[in-house]
Amino acid sequence: MSFSNVFFLIFGPIIMFLMHPYAQKRTWAIYGVSVLFMVIGLFSMYFHMTLSFLGQLLDEISILWLLASGYSVWMPRCYFPKFIKGNRYYFSCLVVMTTIISTFLTTSNGDLRHLIEMSVILWAAALTSWISDRVLCSFWQRIHFSYMHSIWHVLISITFPYGIVTMALLDAKYEMPGQTLKVHYWPRDSWFIGLPYVEIQDNDKNC
């Protein structure tokens, strides 16, 4: 089964080569779609080799994003929602937002879903502050606000713990099958943002 996925890796570059004239005349996005096509092959191969939950998740999500990219690039404008007013950029943003929400919904574990959501939000905020510091440096200097780079450091320092705990939860599913990891947040669980950590709960209770 995993061998058959090699065709994704073979056909992807061939499609990019054959569609080069089209890409020059219409859109370079065909290359992005072709890359996603190859990513599906890699993730599908990984899933069928390991039969793991992570592999299944990556396989399904990659297919979801390939479909989303196809809709964004080739959906005829006459089928756009009326409030989009035929603007493909706005339509693509709508598709991306819908796909991100659908990606979160594919994760049934509430703790894991929250960690992923917060990771994405914090990373987006950190990236925005970094780009703002680079692109709008003169503007921030004019208004005497020189803290955007510091904000980047603070946000990215919070983002990494969320990523670490996310991977710890995925790892525990396979490496710690007899135990449950409960996610907590420092200093308080009730806070909207905190430093995540895990508490190990042993499922094998002795009588």
Backbone as a chain_set.jsonl record, in Angstrom:
{"seq": "MSFSNVFFLIFGPIIMFLMHPYAQKRTWAIYGVSVLFMVIGLFSMYFHMTLSFLGQLLDEISILWLLASGYSVWMPRCYFPKFIKGNRYYFSCLVVMTTIISTFLTTSNGDLRHLIEMSVILWAAALTSWISDRVLCSFWQRIHFSYMHSIWHVLISITFPYGIVTMALLDAKYEMPGQTLKVHYWPRDSWFIGLPYVEIQDNDKNC", "coords": {"N": [[0.83, -1.206, 0.0], [1.965, 1.249, 0.828], [3.886, 1.541, -1.128], [2.485, 2.199, -3.444], [1.999, 4.864, -3.116], [4.188, 6.147, -4.033], [3.77, 7.067, -6.566], [2.569, 9.53, -6.276], [4.76, 11.123, -5.691], [6.171, 10.904, -8.015], [4.433, 11.771, -10.08], [3.912, 14.396, -9.294], [6.21, 16.261, -9.787], [6.254, 15.862, -12.589], [3.774, 16.885, -13.386], [4.201, 19.568, -12.689], [6.171, 20.24, -14.546], [4.874, 19.754, -17.042], [2.763, 21.532, -16.853], [3.924, 23.989, -16.945], [3.816, 25.985, -19.102], [1.116, 26.741, -18.804], [1.183, 27.759, -16.19], [2.727, 30.06, -16.564], [1.035, 31.648, -18.092], [-1.403, 31.714, -16.709], [-1.514, 31.114, -13.697], [0.898, 30.875, -11.091], [0.281, 29.342, -8.99], [-0.228, 26.715, -9.479], [2.068, 25.296, -9.025], [2.262, 25.275, -6.248], [0.011, 23.744, -5.647], [0.804, 21.344, -6.793], [2.962, 20.685, -5.169], [1.629, 20.241, -2.741], [0.214, 18.022, -3.557], [2.287, 16.15, -3.732], [3.03, 16.128, -1.065], [0.848, 14.872, 0.081], [1.303, 12.272, -0.82], [3.653, 11.645, 0.626], [2.775, 11.828, 3.328], [0.689, 9.976, 3.288], [2.109, 7.683, 2.739], [3.653, 7.54, 5.061], [1.606, 7.142, 6.94], [0.522, 4.607, 6.18], [2.687, 3.02, 6.608], [3.127, 3.159, 9.328], [0.642, 3.103, 10.546], [-0.373, 4.887, 12.411], [-1.964, 7.25, 14.66], [-1.111, 9.885, 14.339], [-0.069, 9.772, 11.746], [-2.414, 9.225, 10.281], [-3.829, 11.573, 10.807], [-2.184, 13.535, 9.596], [-2.314, 12.659, 6.967], [-5.067, 12.963, 6.313], [-5.427, 15.716, 6.762], [-3.666, 16.86, 4.914], [-4.897, 16.183, 2.501], [-7.235, 17.636, 2.785], [-6.222, 20.263, 2.666], [-5.205, 20.292, 0.086], [-7.543, 20.117, -1.449], [-8.696, 22.527, -0.629], [-6.855, 24.379, -1.676], [-7.216, 23.912, -4.378], [-9.896, 24.748, -4.764], [-9.547, 27.462, -4.147], [-7.937, 28.384, -6.224], [-9.16, 27.656, -8.69], [-11.964, 27.808, -8.612], [-14.794, 28.938, -10.323], [-15.553, 32.408, -10.744], [-18.227, 33.087, -10.872], [-19.494, 31.472, -9.1], [-18.793, 32.362, -6.632], [-19.54, 33.474, -3.279], [-21.958, 36.102, -2.884], [-21.204, 38.303, -1.311], [-18.501, 38.377, -1.604], [-18.008, 39.528, -4.029], [-16.769, 38.764, -6.425], [-14.017, 38.805, -5.973], [-11.061, 37.149, -6.025], [-8.969, 36.967, -4.234], [-10.117, 37.586, -1.732], [-11.9, 35.49, -1.643], [-10.123, 33.327, -1.519], [-8.983, 33.817, 0.988], [-11.234, 33.366, 2.574], [-11.628, 30.63, 2.09], [-9.254, 29.597, 3.151], [-9.526, 30.291, 5.878], [-11.79, 28.758, 6.518], [-10.745, 26.217, 6.071], [-8.728, 26.091, 8.009], [-10.281, 26.11, 10.342], [-11.648, 23.701, 9.925], [-9.486, 21.963, 10.035], [-8.797, 22.108, 12.743], [-11.093, 20.948, 13.791], [-10.802, 18.321, 13.086], [-9.331, 17.189, 15.029], [-10.024, 15.339, 17.765], [-9.342, 15.307, 20.437], [-9.748, 17.408, 23.091], [-7.899, 18.918, 24.665], [-5.611, 18.782, 23.059], [-6.521, 20.018, 20.748], [-6.981, 22.622, 21.693], [-4.366, 23.377, 22.345], [-3.175, 23.371, 19.794], [-4.697, 25.353, 18.516], [-4.03, 27.641, 20.071], [-1.302, 27.699, 19.608], [-1.204, 28.325, 16.875], [-2.454, 30.856, 16.879], [-0.733, 32.363, 18.559], [1.681, 32.099, 17.157], [0.998, 33.37, 14.752], [0.541, 35.97, 15.695], [3.094, 36.567, 16.692], [4.614, 36.409, 14.338], [3.444, 38.465, 12.892], [4.18, 40.702, 14.443], [6.937, 40.595, 14.102], [7.235, 40.971, 11.299], [6.065, 43.483, 11.127], [7.885, 44.953, 12.612], [10.079, 44.828, 10.91], [9.16, 45.855, 8.407], [7.755, 48.216, 8.98], [9.496, 49.806, 10.387], [10.452, 52.516, 10.399], [8.088, 53.889, 10.867], [7.35, 53.079, 13.496], [9.484, 54.189, 14.827], [9.006, 56.891, 14.455], [6.774, 57.334, 16.054], [7.833, 56.827, 18.432], [7.851, 54.214, 19.472], [9.42, 51.5, 20.156], [9.284, 48.72, 20.516], [8.459, 46.466, 19.141], [10.088, 44.358, 18.284], [10.782, 43.289, 20.715], [8.303, 42.422, 21.569], [7.918, 40.401, 19.708], [9.861, 38.554, 20.619], [8.807, 37.892, 23.135], [6.295, 36.754, 22.479], [7.067, 34.589, 20.838], [8.503, 33.125, 22.64], [6.53, 32.169, 24.252], [5.087, 30.675, 22.477], [6.619, 28.384, 21.785], [6.588, 26.593, 24.112], [3.899, 25.705, 23.905], [4.017, 24.268, 21.519], [5.824, 22.276, 22.287], [4.417, 20.842, 24.286], [2.263, 19.99, 22.772], [3.513, 18.13, 21.019], [4.37, 16.37, 22.956], [1.953, 15.27, 23.868], [1.09, 13.918, 21.556], [3.185, 12.098, 21.295], [2.898, 10.61, 23.649], [0.702, 9.043, 23.156], [1.639, 6.835, 21.816], [4.063, 6.036, 22.987], [3.58, 5.943, 25.695], [1.368, 4.176, 26.477], [-0.033, 3.18, 28.685], [-0.609, 5.262, 30.32], [-2.039, 8.452, 31.121], [-1.892, 11.755, 29.956], [-2.413, 14.786, 31.418], [-3.22, 18.061, 30.653], [-2.056, 21.065, 32.022], [-1.923, 24.531, 33.051], [0.402, 27.031, 33.792], [0.378, 30.155, 35.452], [-2.186, 29.454, 36.37], [-4.887, 27.253, 35.602], [-7.253, 28.391, 34.754], [-6.672, 30.703, 33.42], [-6.566, 32.523, 30.316], [-4.269, 32.433, 28.719], [-1.338, 30.677, 29.397], [1.639, 29.052, 30.671], [1.927, 25.97, 29.286], [1.922, 22.647, 30.638], [2.409, 19.142, 31.371], [0.733, 16.696, 33.33], [1.289, 13.538, 34.557], [-0.846, 10.828, 34.625], [-1.392, 7.752, 36.005], [-2.866, 5.011, 34.542], [-3.052, 2.393, 35.338], [-4.168, 1.097, 38.053], [-3.428, -0.266, 41.172], [-5.031, -2.718, 43.182]], "CA": [[0.0, 0.0, 0.0], [2.817, 2.431, 0.903], [4.623, 1.66, -2.39], [1.64, 2.852, -4.444], [2.029, 6.311, -2.908], [5.351, 6.693, -4.737], [3.291, 7.726, -7.778], [2.345, 10.936, -5.941], [6.057, 11.794, -5.76], [6.607, 10.891, -9.419], [3.539, 12.579, -10.909], [3.959, 15.804, -8.893], [7.163, 17.019, -10.617], [5.858, 15.788, -13.998], [2.695, 17.856, -13.562], [4.801, 20.902, -12.653], [6.865, 20.44, -15.821], [3.908, 19.807, -18.139], [1.873, 22.676, -16.68], [4.707, 25.23, -16.904], [3.236, 27.034, -19.969], [-0.122, 27.211, -18.166], [1.546, 28.568, -15.03], [3.196, 31.354, -17.036], [-0.081, 32.423, -18.633], [-2.556, 31.794, -15.803], [-1.153, 31.293, -12.293], [1.991, 30.059, -10.56], [-0.246, 28.552, -7.868], [-0.222, 25.301, -9.851], [3.231, 24.678, -8.397], [1.896, 25.024, -4.853], [-0.922, 22.61, -5.644], [1.587, 20.144, -7.094], [3.724, 20.361, -3.962], [0.672, 19.636, -1.801], [-0.055, 16.694, -4.106], [3.403, 15.288, -3.318], [2.968, 16.012, 0.399], [-0.148, 13.826, 0.353], [1.977, 10.995, -1.016], [4.562, 11.411, 1.744], [2.014, 11.585, 4.556], [-0.04, 8.721, 3.121], [3.111, 6.626, 2.881], [3.982, 7.463, 6.488], [0.46, 6.562, 7.646], [0.37, 3.182, 5.901], [3.839, 2.313, 7.165], [3.075, 3.166, 10.794], [-0.743, 2.954, 11.006], [-0.449, 5.686, 13.628], [-2.952, 8.332, 14.679], [-0.473, 11.066, 13.764], [-0.014, 9.573, 10.303], [-3.769, 9.38, 9.752], [-4.16, 12.993, 10.907], [-1.436, 14.243, 8.556], [-2.836, 12.211, 5.674], [-6.375, 13.584, 6.084], [-5.288, 17.177, 6.715], [-3.023, 17.236, 3.647], [-5.934, 16.09, 1.46], [-8.124, 18.776, 3.009], [-5.568, 21.476, 2.19], [-5.122, 20.219, -1.365], [-8.863, 20.493, -1.948], [-8.88, 23.96, -0.377], [-6.045, 25.128, -2.634], [-7.872, 23.782, -5.678], [-11.048, 25.655, -4.766], [-9.074, 28.851, -4.138], [-7.316, 28.751, -7.497], [-9.939, 27.388, -9.903], [-13.408, 27.979, -8.51], [-15.252, 30.049, -11.174], [-16.009, 33.567, -9.973], [-19.693, 33.163, -10.858], [-19.976, 30.684, -7.971], [-18.373, 32.982, -5.381], [-20.619, 34.124, -2.507], [-22.2, 37.454, -3.385], [-20.506, 39.334, -0.541], [-17.105, 38.401, -2.042], [-18.013, 40.431, -5.183], [-15.868, 38.307, -7.477], [-12.61, 38.998, -5.631], [-10.488, 35.831, -5.753], [-8.133, 37.04, -3.036], [-11.008, 37.466, -0.573], [-12.429, 34.12, -1.652], [-9.05, 32.454, -1.033], [-8.899, 34.031, 2.441], [-12.378, 32.673, 3.164], [-11.362, 29.193, 2.006], [-8.18, 29.285, 4.107], [-10.101, 30.355, 7.225], [-12.654, 27.586, 6.669], [-9.892, 25.032, 6.144], [-8.076, 26.101, 9.318], [-11.298, 25.676, 11.312], [-11.877, 22.267, 9.693], [-8.303, 21.253, 10.522], [-8.933, 21.99, 14.194], [-12.198, 20.058, 14.114], [-10.41, 16.919, 12.868], [-8.695, 16.725, 16.258], [-11.081, 15.07, 18.737], [-8.834, 15.566, 21.773], [-9.983, 18.818, 23.417], [-6.646, 19.543, 25.102], [-4.722, 18.891, 21.903], [-7.09, 21.028, 19.854], [-6.731, 23.94, 22.285], [-2.943, 23.654, 22.197], [-2.916, 23.703, 18.39], [-5.312, 26.656, 18.261], [-3.235, 28.687, 20.707], [-0.018, 27.748, 18.911], [-1.411, 29.046, 15.621], [-2.737, 32.256, 17.196], [0.478, 32.996, 19.073], [2.66, 32.163, 16.082], [0.562, 34.414, 13.82], [0.783, 37.257, 16.348], [4.54, 36.773, 16.739], [5.078, 36.672, 12.977], [2.961, 39.803, 12.548], [5.018, 41.694, 15.127], [8.267, 40.574, 13.479], [7.117, 41.622, 9.991], [5.804, 44.897, 11.396], [9.14, 45.566, 13.038], [10.958, 44.927, 9.75], [8.6, 46.649, 7.319], [7.289, 49.52, 9.46], [10.463, 50.271, 11.386], [10.481, 53.981, 10.443], [6.834, 54.345, 11.477], [7.444, 52.886, 14.941], [10.447, 55.158, 15.343], [8.383, 58.222, 14.469], [5.844, 57.455, 17.185], [8.625, 56.499, 19.623], [7.469, 52.889, 19.982], [10.486, 50.623, 19.649], [9.164, 47.468, 21.277], [7.893, 45.395, 18.344], [10.993, 43.205, 18.3], [10.658, 42.69, 22.05], [7.02, 41.705, 21.567], [8.198, 39.172, 18.958], [10.573, 37.625, 21.495], [7.892, 37.433, 24.193], [5.279, 35.865, 21.888], [7.663, 33.338, 20.354], [8.921, 32.356, 23.817], [5.329, 31.5, 24.754], [4.627, 29.739, 21.448], [7.374, 27.131, 21.808], [6.055, 25.635, 25.09], [2.674, 25.102, 23.375], [4.436, 23.253, 20.551], [6.459, 21.172, 23.011], [3.381, 20.044, 24.949], [1.511, 19.347, 21.693], [4.253, 16.95, 20.597], [4.388, 15.432, 24.088], [0.67, 14.565, 23.863], [1.101, 12.974, 20.435], [4.163, 11.055, 21.609], [2.394, 9.769, 24.739], [-0.296, 8.103, 22.634], [2.318, 5.634, 21.342], [5.167, 5.651, 23.845], [3.111, 5.797, 27.084], [-0.025, 3.738, 26.308], [-0.695, 2.873, 29.951], [-0.716, 6.46, 31.125], [-2.768, 9.587, 30.554], [-1.283, 13.048, 30.214], [-3.375, 15.858, 31.633], [-2.601, 19.356, 30.399], [-2.309, 22.162, 32.959], [-1.309, 25.797, 32.657], [0.968, 27.827, 34.868], [0.209, 29.873, 36.895], [-3.511, 28.924, 36.682], [-5.582, 26.64, 34.479], [-8.385, 29.22, 34.352], [-6.215, 31.836, 32.616], [-6.695, 32.31, 28.874], [-2.936, 32.056, 28.251], [-0.391, 30.328, 30.443], [2.65, 28.108, 30.212], [1.375, 24.619, 29.387], [2.762, 21.517, 31.034], [1.594, 17.941, 31.49], [0.766, 15.898, 34.559], [1.113, 12.135, 34.176], [-1.791, 10.073, 35.431], [-1.227, 6.334, 35.753], [-4.172, 4.329, 34.374], [-3.013, 1.056, 35.943], [-4.299, 1.241, 39.505], [-3.356, -1.526, 41.902], [-6.049, -2.884, 44.217]], "C": [[0.866, 1.26, 0.0], [3.578, 2.638, -0.4], [3.809, 2.409, -3.435], [1.656, 4.363, -4.305], [3.243, 6.971, -3.559], [4.911, 7.461, -5.984], [2.964, 9.201, -7.521], [3.649, 11.723, -6.113], [6.586, 11.848, -7.19], [5.763, 11.85, -10.257], [3.611, 14.07, -10.573], [4.921, 16.636, -9.73], [6.805, 16.999, -12.101], [4.755, 16.793, -14.297], [3.254, 19.276, -13.599], [5.502, 21.223, -13.972], [5.87, 20.632, -16.963], [3.028, 21.05, -18.075], [2.622, 24.011, -16.645], [4.164, 26.314, -17.837], [1.943, 27.62, -19.386], [0.191, 28.136, -16.999], [2.003, 29.96, -15.452], [2.049, 32.245, -17.499], [-1.19, 32.671, -17.607], [-2.157, 32.069, -14.365], [-0.028, 30.353, -11.897], [1.517, 29.165, -9.417], [-0.279, 27.063, -8.186], [0.962, 24.58, -9.227], [2.952, 24.358, -6.929], [0.963, 23.838, -4.722], [-0.168, 21.308, -5.894], [2.428, 19.711, -5.892], [2.821, 19.706, -2.924], [0.314, 18.219, -2.244], [1.036, 15.712, -3.681], [3.422, 15.091, -1.804], [1.964, 14.941, 0.801], [0.498, 12.448, 0.213], [2.892, 10.651, 0.142], [3.806, 11.049, 3.015], [1.23, 10.282, 4.473], [0.902, 7.535, 3.275], [3.467, 6.422, 4.352], [2.841, 6.792, 7.269], [0.379, 5.057, 7.427], [1.563, 2.36, 6.386], [3.752, 2.181, 8.678], [1.699, 2.854, 11.352], [-0.972, 3.718, 12.318], [-1.529, 6.755, 13.501], [-2.382, 9.596, 14.042], [-0.411, 10.957, 12.244], [-1.371, 9.764, 9.648], [-4.166, 10.853, 9.727], [-3.476, 13.785, 9.804], [-1.964, 13.903, 7.17], [-4.142, 12.934, 5.355], [-6.267, 15.1, 5.941], [-4.65, 17.623, 5.4], [-4.014, 17.175, 2.488], [-6.877, 17.272, 1.565], [-7.529, 20.063, 2.439], [-5.379, 21.464, 0.679], [-6.452, 20.622, -1.994], [-9.1, 21.993, -1.794], [-8.092, 24.795, -1.383], [-6.657, 25.066, -4.027], [-9.071, 24.701, -5.805], [-10.593, 27.103, -4.882], [-8.59, 29.295, -5.509], [-8.296, 28.684, -8.661], [-11.454, 27.53, -9.774], [-13.853, 29.153, -9.383], [-15.849, 31.183, -10.336], [-17.527, 33.65, -9.879], [-20.296, 32.378, -9.703], [-19.516, 31.246, -6.623], [-19.599, 33.475, -4.612], [-20.752, 35.585, -2.924], [-21.413, 38.517, -2.634], [-19.013, 39.392, -0.89], [-16.923, 39.339, -3.232], [-16.953, 40.063, -6.229], [-14.399, 38.468, -7.198], [-11.998, 37.662, -5.229], [-9.624, 35.838, -4.499], [-8.984, 36.878, -1.781], [-11.601, 36.068, -0.481], [-11.394, 33.142, -1.116], [-8.881, 32.586, 0.473], [-10.031, 33.309, 3.155], [-12.155, 31.169, 3.178], [-10.3, 28.778, 3.023], [-8.717, 29.287, 5.532], [-10.974, 29.138, 7.497], [-11.83, 26.314, 6.834], [-9.177, 24.944, 7.483], [-9.041, 25.617, 10.396], [-11.556, 24.177, 11.176], [-10.707, 21.43, 10.183], [-8.383, 21.053, 12.028], [-10.007, 20.977, 14.561], [-11.839, 18.59, 13.897], [-9.744, 16.331, 14.099], [-9.753, 16.571, 17.342], [-10.647, 15.359, 20.167], [-8.939, 17.055, 22.072], [-8.719, 19.551, 23.828], [-5.715, 19.773, 23.914], [-5.217, 19.964, 20.947], [-6.814, 22.434, 20.384], [-5.259, 24.336, 22.136], [-2.604, 24.077, 20.771], [-3.473, 25.075, 18.056], [-4.458, 27.785, 18.818], [-1.872, 28.817, 20.039], [-0.13, 28.563, 17.625], [-1.623, 30.533, 15.88], [-1.475, 32.985, 17.647], [1.538, 33.133, 17.983], [2.304, 33.255, 15.088], [0.82, 35.804, 14.407], [2.273, 37.574, 16.394], [5.085, 37.127, 15.358], [4.659, 38.068, 12.521], [3.821, 40.889, 13.183], [6.41, 41.752, 14.513], [8.254, 41.274, 12.127], [6.9, 43.12, 10.161], [7.072, 45.625, 11.805], [10.084, 45.77, 11.857], [10.457, 45.935, 8.718], [8.264, 48.073, 7.755], [8.222, 50.119, 10.502], [10.458, 51.789, 11.524], [9.225, 54.55, 11.096], [6.892, 54.225, 12.996], [8.438, 53.852, 15.569], [9.845, 56.549, 15.438], [7.456, 58.407, 15.654], [6.506, 57.019, 18.491], [8.145, 55.209, 20.306], [8.438, 51.878, 19.386], [10.473, 49.26, 20.333], [8.649, 46.296, 20.454], [8.788, 44.153, 18.343], [10.947, 42.508, 19.663], [9.37, 41.889, 22.16], [7.169, 40.38, 20.826], [8.859, 38.13, 19.846], [9.646, 37.045, 22.567], [6.902, 36.42, 23.632], [5.877, 34.536, 21.446], [8.129, 32.483, 21.521], [7.737, 31.634, 24.447], [4.865, 30.433, 23.769], [5.317, 28.384, 21.546], [6.893, 26.149, 22.874], [4.764, 24.964, 24.626], [3.023, 24.007, 22.362], [5.048, 22.038, 21.224], [5.414, 20.252, 23.635], [2.511, 19.333, 23.912], [2.202, 18.064, 21.245], [4.329, 15.91, 21.713], [3.093, 14.631, 24.142], [0.622, 13.536, 22.743], [2.035, 11.803, 20.721], [3.62, 10.086, 22.646], [1.402, 8.729, 24.247], [0.346, 6.781, 22.234], [3.38, 5.117, 22.311], [4.761, 5.434, 25.303], [1.656, 5.333, 27.073], [-0.758, 3.469, 27.611], [-0.914, 4.073, 30.839], [-1.446, 7.563, 30.371], [-2.063, 10.876, 30.938], [-2.368, 14.112, 30.303], [-2.667, 17.196, 31.485], [-3.027, 20.36, 31.461], [-1.571, 23.4, 32.47], [-0.833, 26.545, 33.893], [0.802, 29.307, 34.532], [-1.157, 29.293, 37.26], [-4.153, 28.353, 35.432], [-6.687, 27.536, 33.931], [-7.974, 30.407, 33.485], [-6.301, 31.497, 31.136], [-5.37, 31.852, 28.272], [-2.054, 31.769, 29.456], [0.662, 29.412, 29.867], [2.119, 26.684, 30.379], [2.406, 23.605, 29.873], [1.839, 20.324, 31.239], [1.809, 17.274, 32.843], [0.447, 14.467, 34.167], [0.194, 11.436, 35.17], [-1.686, 8.603, 35.047], [-2.599, 5.671, 35.672], [-4.221, 2.972, 35.035], [-2.997, 1.208, 37.464], [-4.268, -0.129, 40.175], [-4.405, -1.572, 42.986], [-5.397, -3.09, 45.575]], "O": [[0.575, 2.22, -0.713], [3.89, 3.774, -0.756], [4.365, 3.171, -4.226], [1.362, 5.076, -5.264], [3.325, 8.197, -3.632], [5.591, 8.393, -6.414], [3.066, 10.027, -8.428], [3.643, 12.847, -6.615], [7.361, 12.74, -7.534], [6.293, 12.639, -11.04], [3.402, 14.915, -11.443], [4.502, 17.626, -10.33], [7.016, 17.988, -12.803], [4.783, 17.472, -15.324], [2.844, 20.092, -14.425], [5.431, 22.352, -14.456], [6.005, 21.561, -17.758], [2.595, 21.565, -19.106], [2.027, 25.047, -16.349], [4.053, 27.466, -17.417], [1.703, 28.825, -19.46], [-0.452, 29.173, -16.831], [1.699, 30.94, -14.772], [2.091, 33.462, -17.315], [-1.841, 33.716, -17.633], [-2.433, 33.153, -13.852], [0.004, 29.192, -12.304], [2.273, 28.324, -8.931], [-0.35, 26.236, -7.277], [0.877, 23.388, -8.93], [3.35, 23.308, -6.427], [1.098, 23.025, -3.807], [-0.466, 20.287, -5.276], [2.584, 18.518, -5.632], [3.211, 18.722, -2.296], [0.132, 17.328, -1.415], [0.742, 14.574, -3.314], [3.783, 14.02, -1.316], [2.196, 14.19, 1.749], [0.263, 11.562, 1.035], [2.917, 9.509, 0.6], [4.149, 10.083, 3.697], [1.113, 9.562, 5.464], [0.545, 6.514, 3.864], [3.569, 5.292, 4.83], [3.089, 5.971, 8.153], [0.189, 4.304, 8.383], [1.457, 1.145, 6.554], [4.243, 1.208, 9.25], [1.576, 2.397, 12.489], [-1.674, 3.245, 13.212], [-1.949, 7.117, 12.402], [-3.073, 10.294, 13.3], [-0.669, 11.93, 11.536], [-1.476, 10.385, 8.591], [-4.759, 11.329, 8.76], [-4.108, 14.612, 9.148], [-2.048, 14.772, 6.301], [-4.309, 13.459, 4.254], [-6.936, 15.697, 5.098], [-5.043, 18.642, 4.832], [-3.976, 18.02, 1.594], [-7.274, 17.848, 0.552], [-8.23, 20.856, 1.811], [-5.39, 22.523, 0.052], [-6.48, 21.382, -2.962], [-9.628, 22.648, -2.692], [-8.594, 25.8, -1.887], [-6.623, 26.047, -4.771], [-9.249, 25.359, -6.829], [-11.184, 27.885, -5.627], [-8.804, 30.438, -5.912], [-8.277, 29.553, -9.532], [-12.159, 27.379, -10.772], [-13.348, 30.262, -9.209], [-16.554, 30.947, -9.355], [-18.061, 34.214, -8.924], [-21.459, 32.578, -9.353], [-19.819, 30.666, -5.58], [-20.597, 33.855, -5.225], [-19.762, 36.226, -3.277], [-20.996, 39.516, -3.221], [-18.33, 40.346, -0.516], [-15.839, 39.884, -3.439], [-16.328, 40.935, -6.832], [-13.587, 38.284, -8.104], [-12.372, 37.097, -4.201], [-9.553, 34.839, -3.783], [-8.624, 36.128, -0.874], [-11.782, 35.526, 0.61], [-11.727, 32.236, -0.354], [-8.661, 31.592, 1.165], [-9.825, 32.712, 4.211], [-12.46, 30.505, 4.169], [-10.425, 27.742, 3.676], [-8.403, 28.39, 6.314], [-10.91, 28.551, 8.577], [-12.169, 25.442, 7.634], [-9.031, 23.856, 8.039], [-8.674, 24.817, 11.257], [-11.671, 23.467, 12.175], [-10.897, 20.323, 10.687], [-8.079, 19.974, 12.537], [-9.855, 20.231, 15.528], [-12.489, 17.707, 14.454], [-9.603, 15.113, 14.208], [-10.322, 17.565, 17.794], [-11.488, 15.627, 21.024], [-8.307, 17.873, 21.404], [-8.486, 20.679, 23.393], [-5.107, 20.835, 23.788], [-4.424, 20.729, 20.399], [-6.457, 23.331, 19.62], [-4.946, 25.489, 21.838], [-1.844, 25.022, 20.56], [-2.81, 25.875, 17.395], [-4.19, 28.768, 18.127], [-1.343, 29.921, 19.917], [0.735, 29.384, 17.321], [-1.049, 31.376, 15.191], [-1.182, 34.085, 17.178], [2.214, 34.158, 17.893], [3.179, 33.986, 14.626], [1.266, 36.707, 13.699], [2.674, 38.715, 16.164], [5.912, 38.028, 15.22], [5.419, 38.765, 11.849], [4.152, 41.881, 12.535], [7.001, 42.827, 14.409], [9.142, 42.073, 11.828], [7.478, 43.927, 9.433], [7.308, 46.764, 11.402], [10.808, 46.764, 11.802], [11.221, 46.761, 8.217], [8.461, 49.023, 6.997], [7.787, 50.851, 11.391], [10.459, 52.305, 12.641], [9.282, 55.564, 11.792], [6.525, 55.161, 13.706], [8.259, 54.284, 16.707], [10.128, 57.297, 16.373], [7.354, 59.504, 16.203], [5.844, 56.86, 19.516], [8.048, 55.127, 21.531], [8.282, 51.456, 18.24], [11.521, 48.718, 20.683], [8.419, 45.222, 21.009], [8.292, 43.027, 18.396], [11.061, 41.285, 19.747], [9.342, 40.817, 22.764], [6.623, 39.361, 21.247], [8.472, 36.962, 19.834], [9.699, 35.851, 22.866], [6.687, 35.36, 24.22], [5.277, 33.48, 21.649], [8.153, 31.256, 21.42], [7.912, 30.606, 25.101], [4.315, 29.407, 24.171], [4.669, 27.347, 21.404], [6.791, 24.958, 22.579], [4.545, 23.787, 24.913], [2.398, 22.946, 22.35], [4.826, 20.905, 20.796], [5.511, 19.03, 23.526], [2.071, 18.206, 24.139], [1.554, 17.027, 21.104], [4.35, 14.708, 21.446], [3.123, 13.435, 24.432], [0.168, 12.411, 22.949], [1.709, 10.654, 20.422], [3.845, 8.879, 22.549], [1.27, 7.66, 24.842], [-0.294, 5.732, 22.296], [3.574, 3.909, 22.442], [5.502, 4.815, 26.067], [0.791, 6.027, 27.606], [-1.987, 3.522, 27.644], [-1.352, 3.935, 31.981], [-1.46, 7.594, 29.14], [-1.683, 11.07, 32.092], [-3.143, 14.305, 29.366], [-1.638, 17.436, 32.117], [-4.213, 20.49, 31.764], [-0.71, 23.324, 31.594], [-1.547, 26.676, 34.887], [1.07, 29.686, 33.392], [-1.303, 28.703, 38.331], [-3.991, 28.892, 34.337], [-7.021, 27.442, 32.75], [-8.829, 31.052, 32.878], [-6.133, 30.344, 30.74], [-5.352, 30.976, 27.407], [-2.034, 32.535, 30.418], [0.586, 29.033, 28.698], [1.886, 26.242, 31.504], [3.594, 23.696, 29.56], [0.618, 20.481, 31.276], [2.901, 17.288, 33.41], [-0.564, 14.214, 33.512], [0.423, 11.451, 36.38], [-1.874, 8.252, 33.882], [-3.395, 5.755, 36.607], [-5.305, 2.44, 35.274], [-1.948, 1.42, 38.073], [-5.0, -1.038, 39.784], [-4.651, -0.565, 43.65], [-6.094, -3.249, 46.577]]}, "num_chains": 1, "name": "protein.A"}
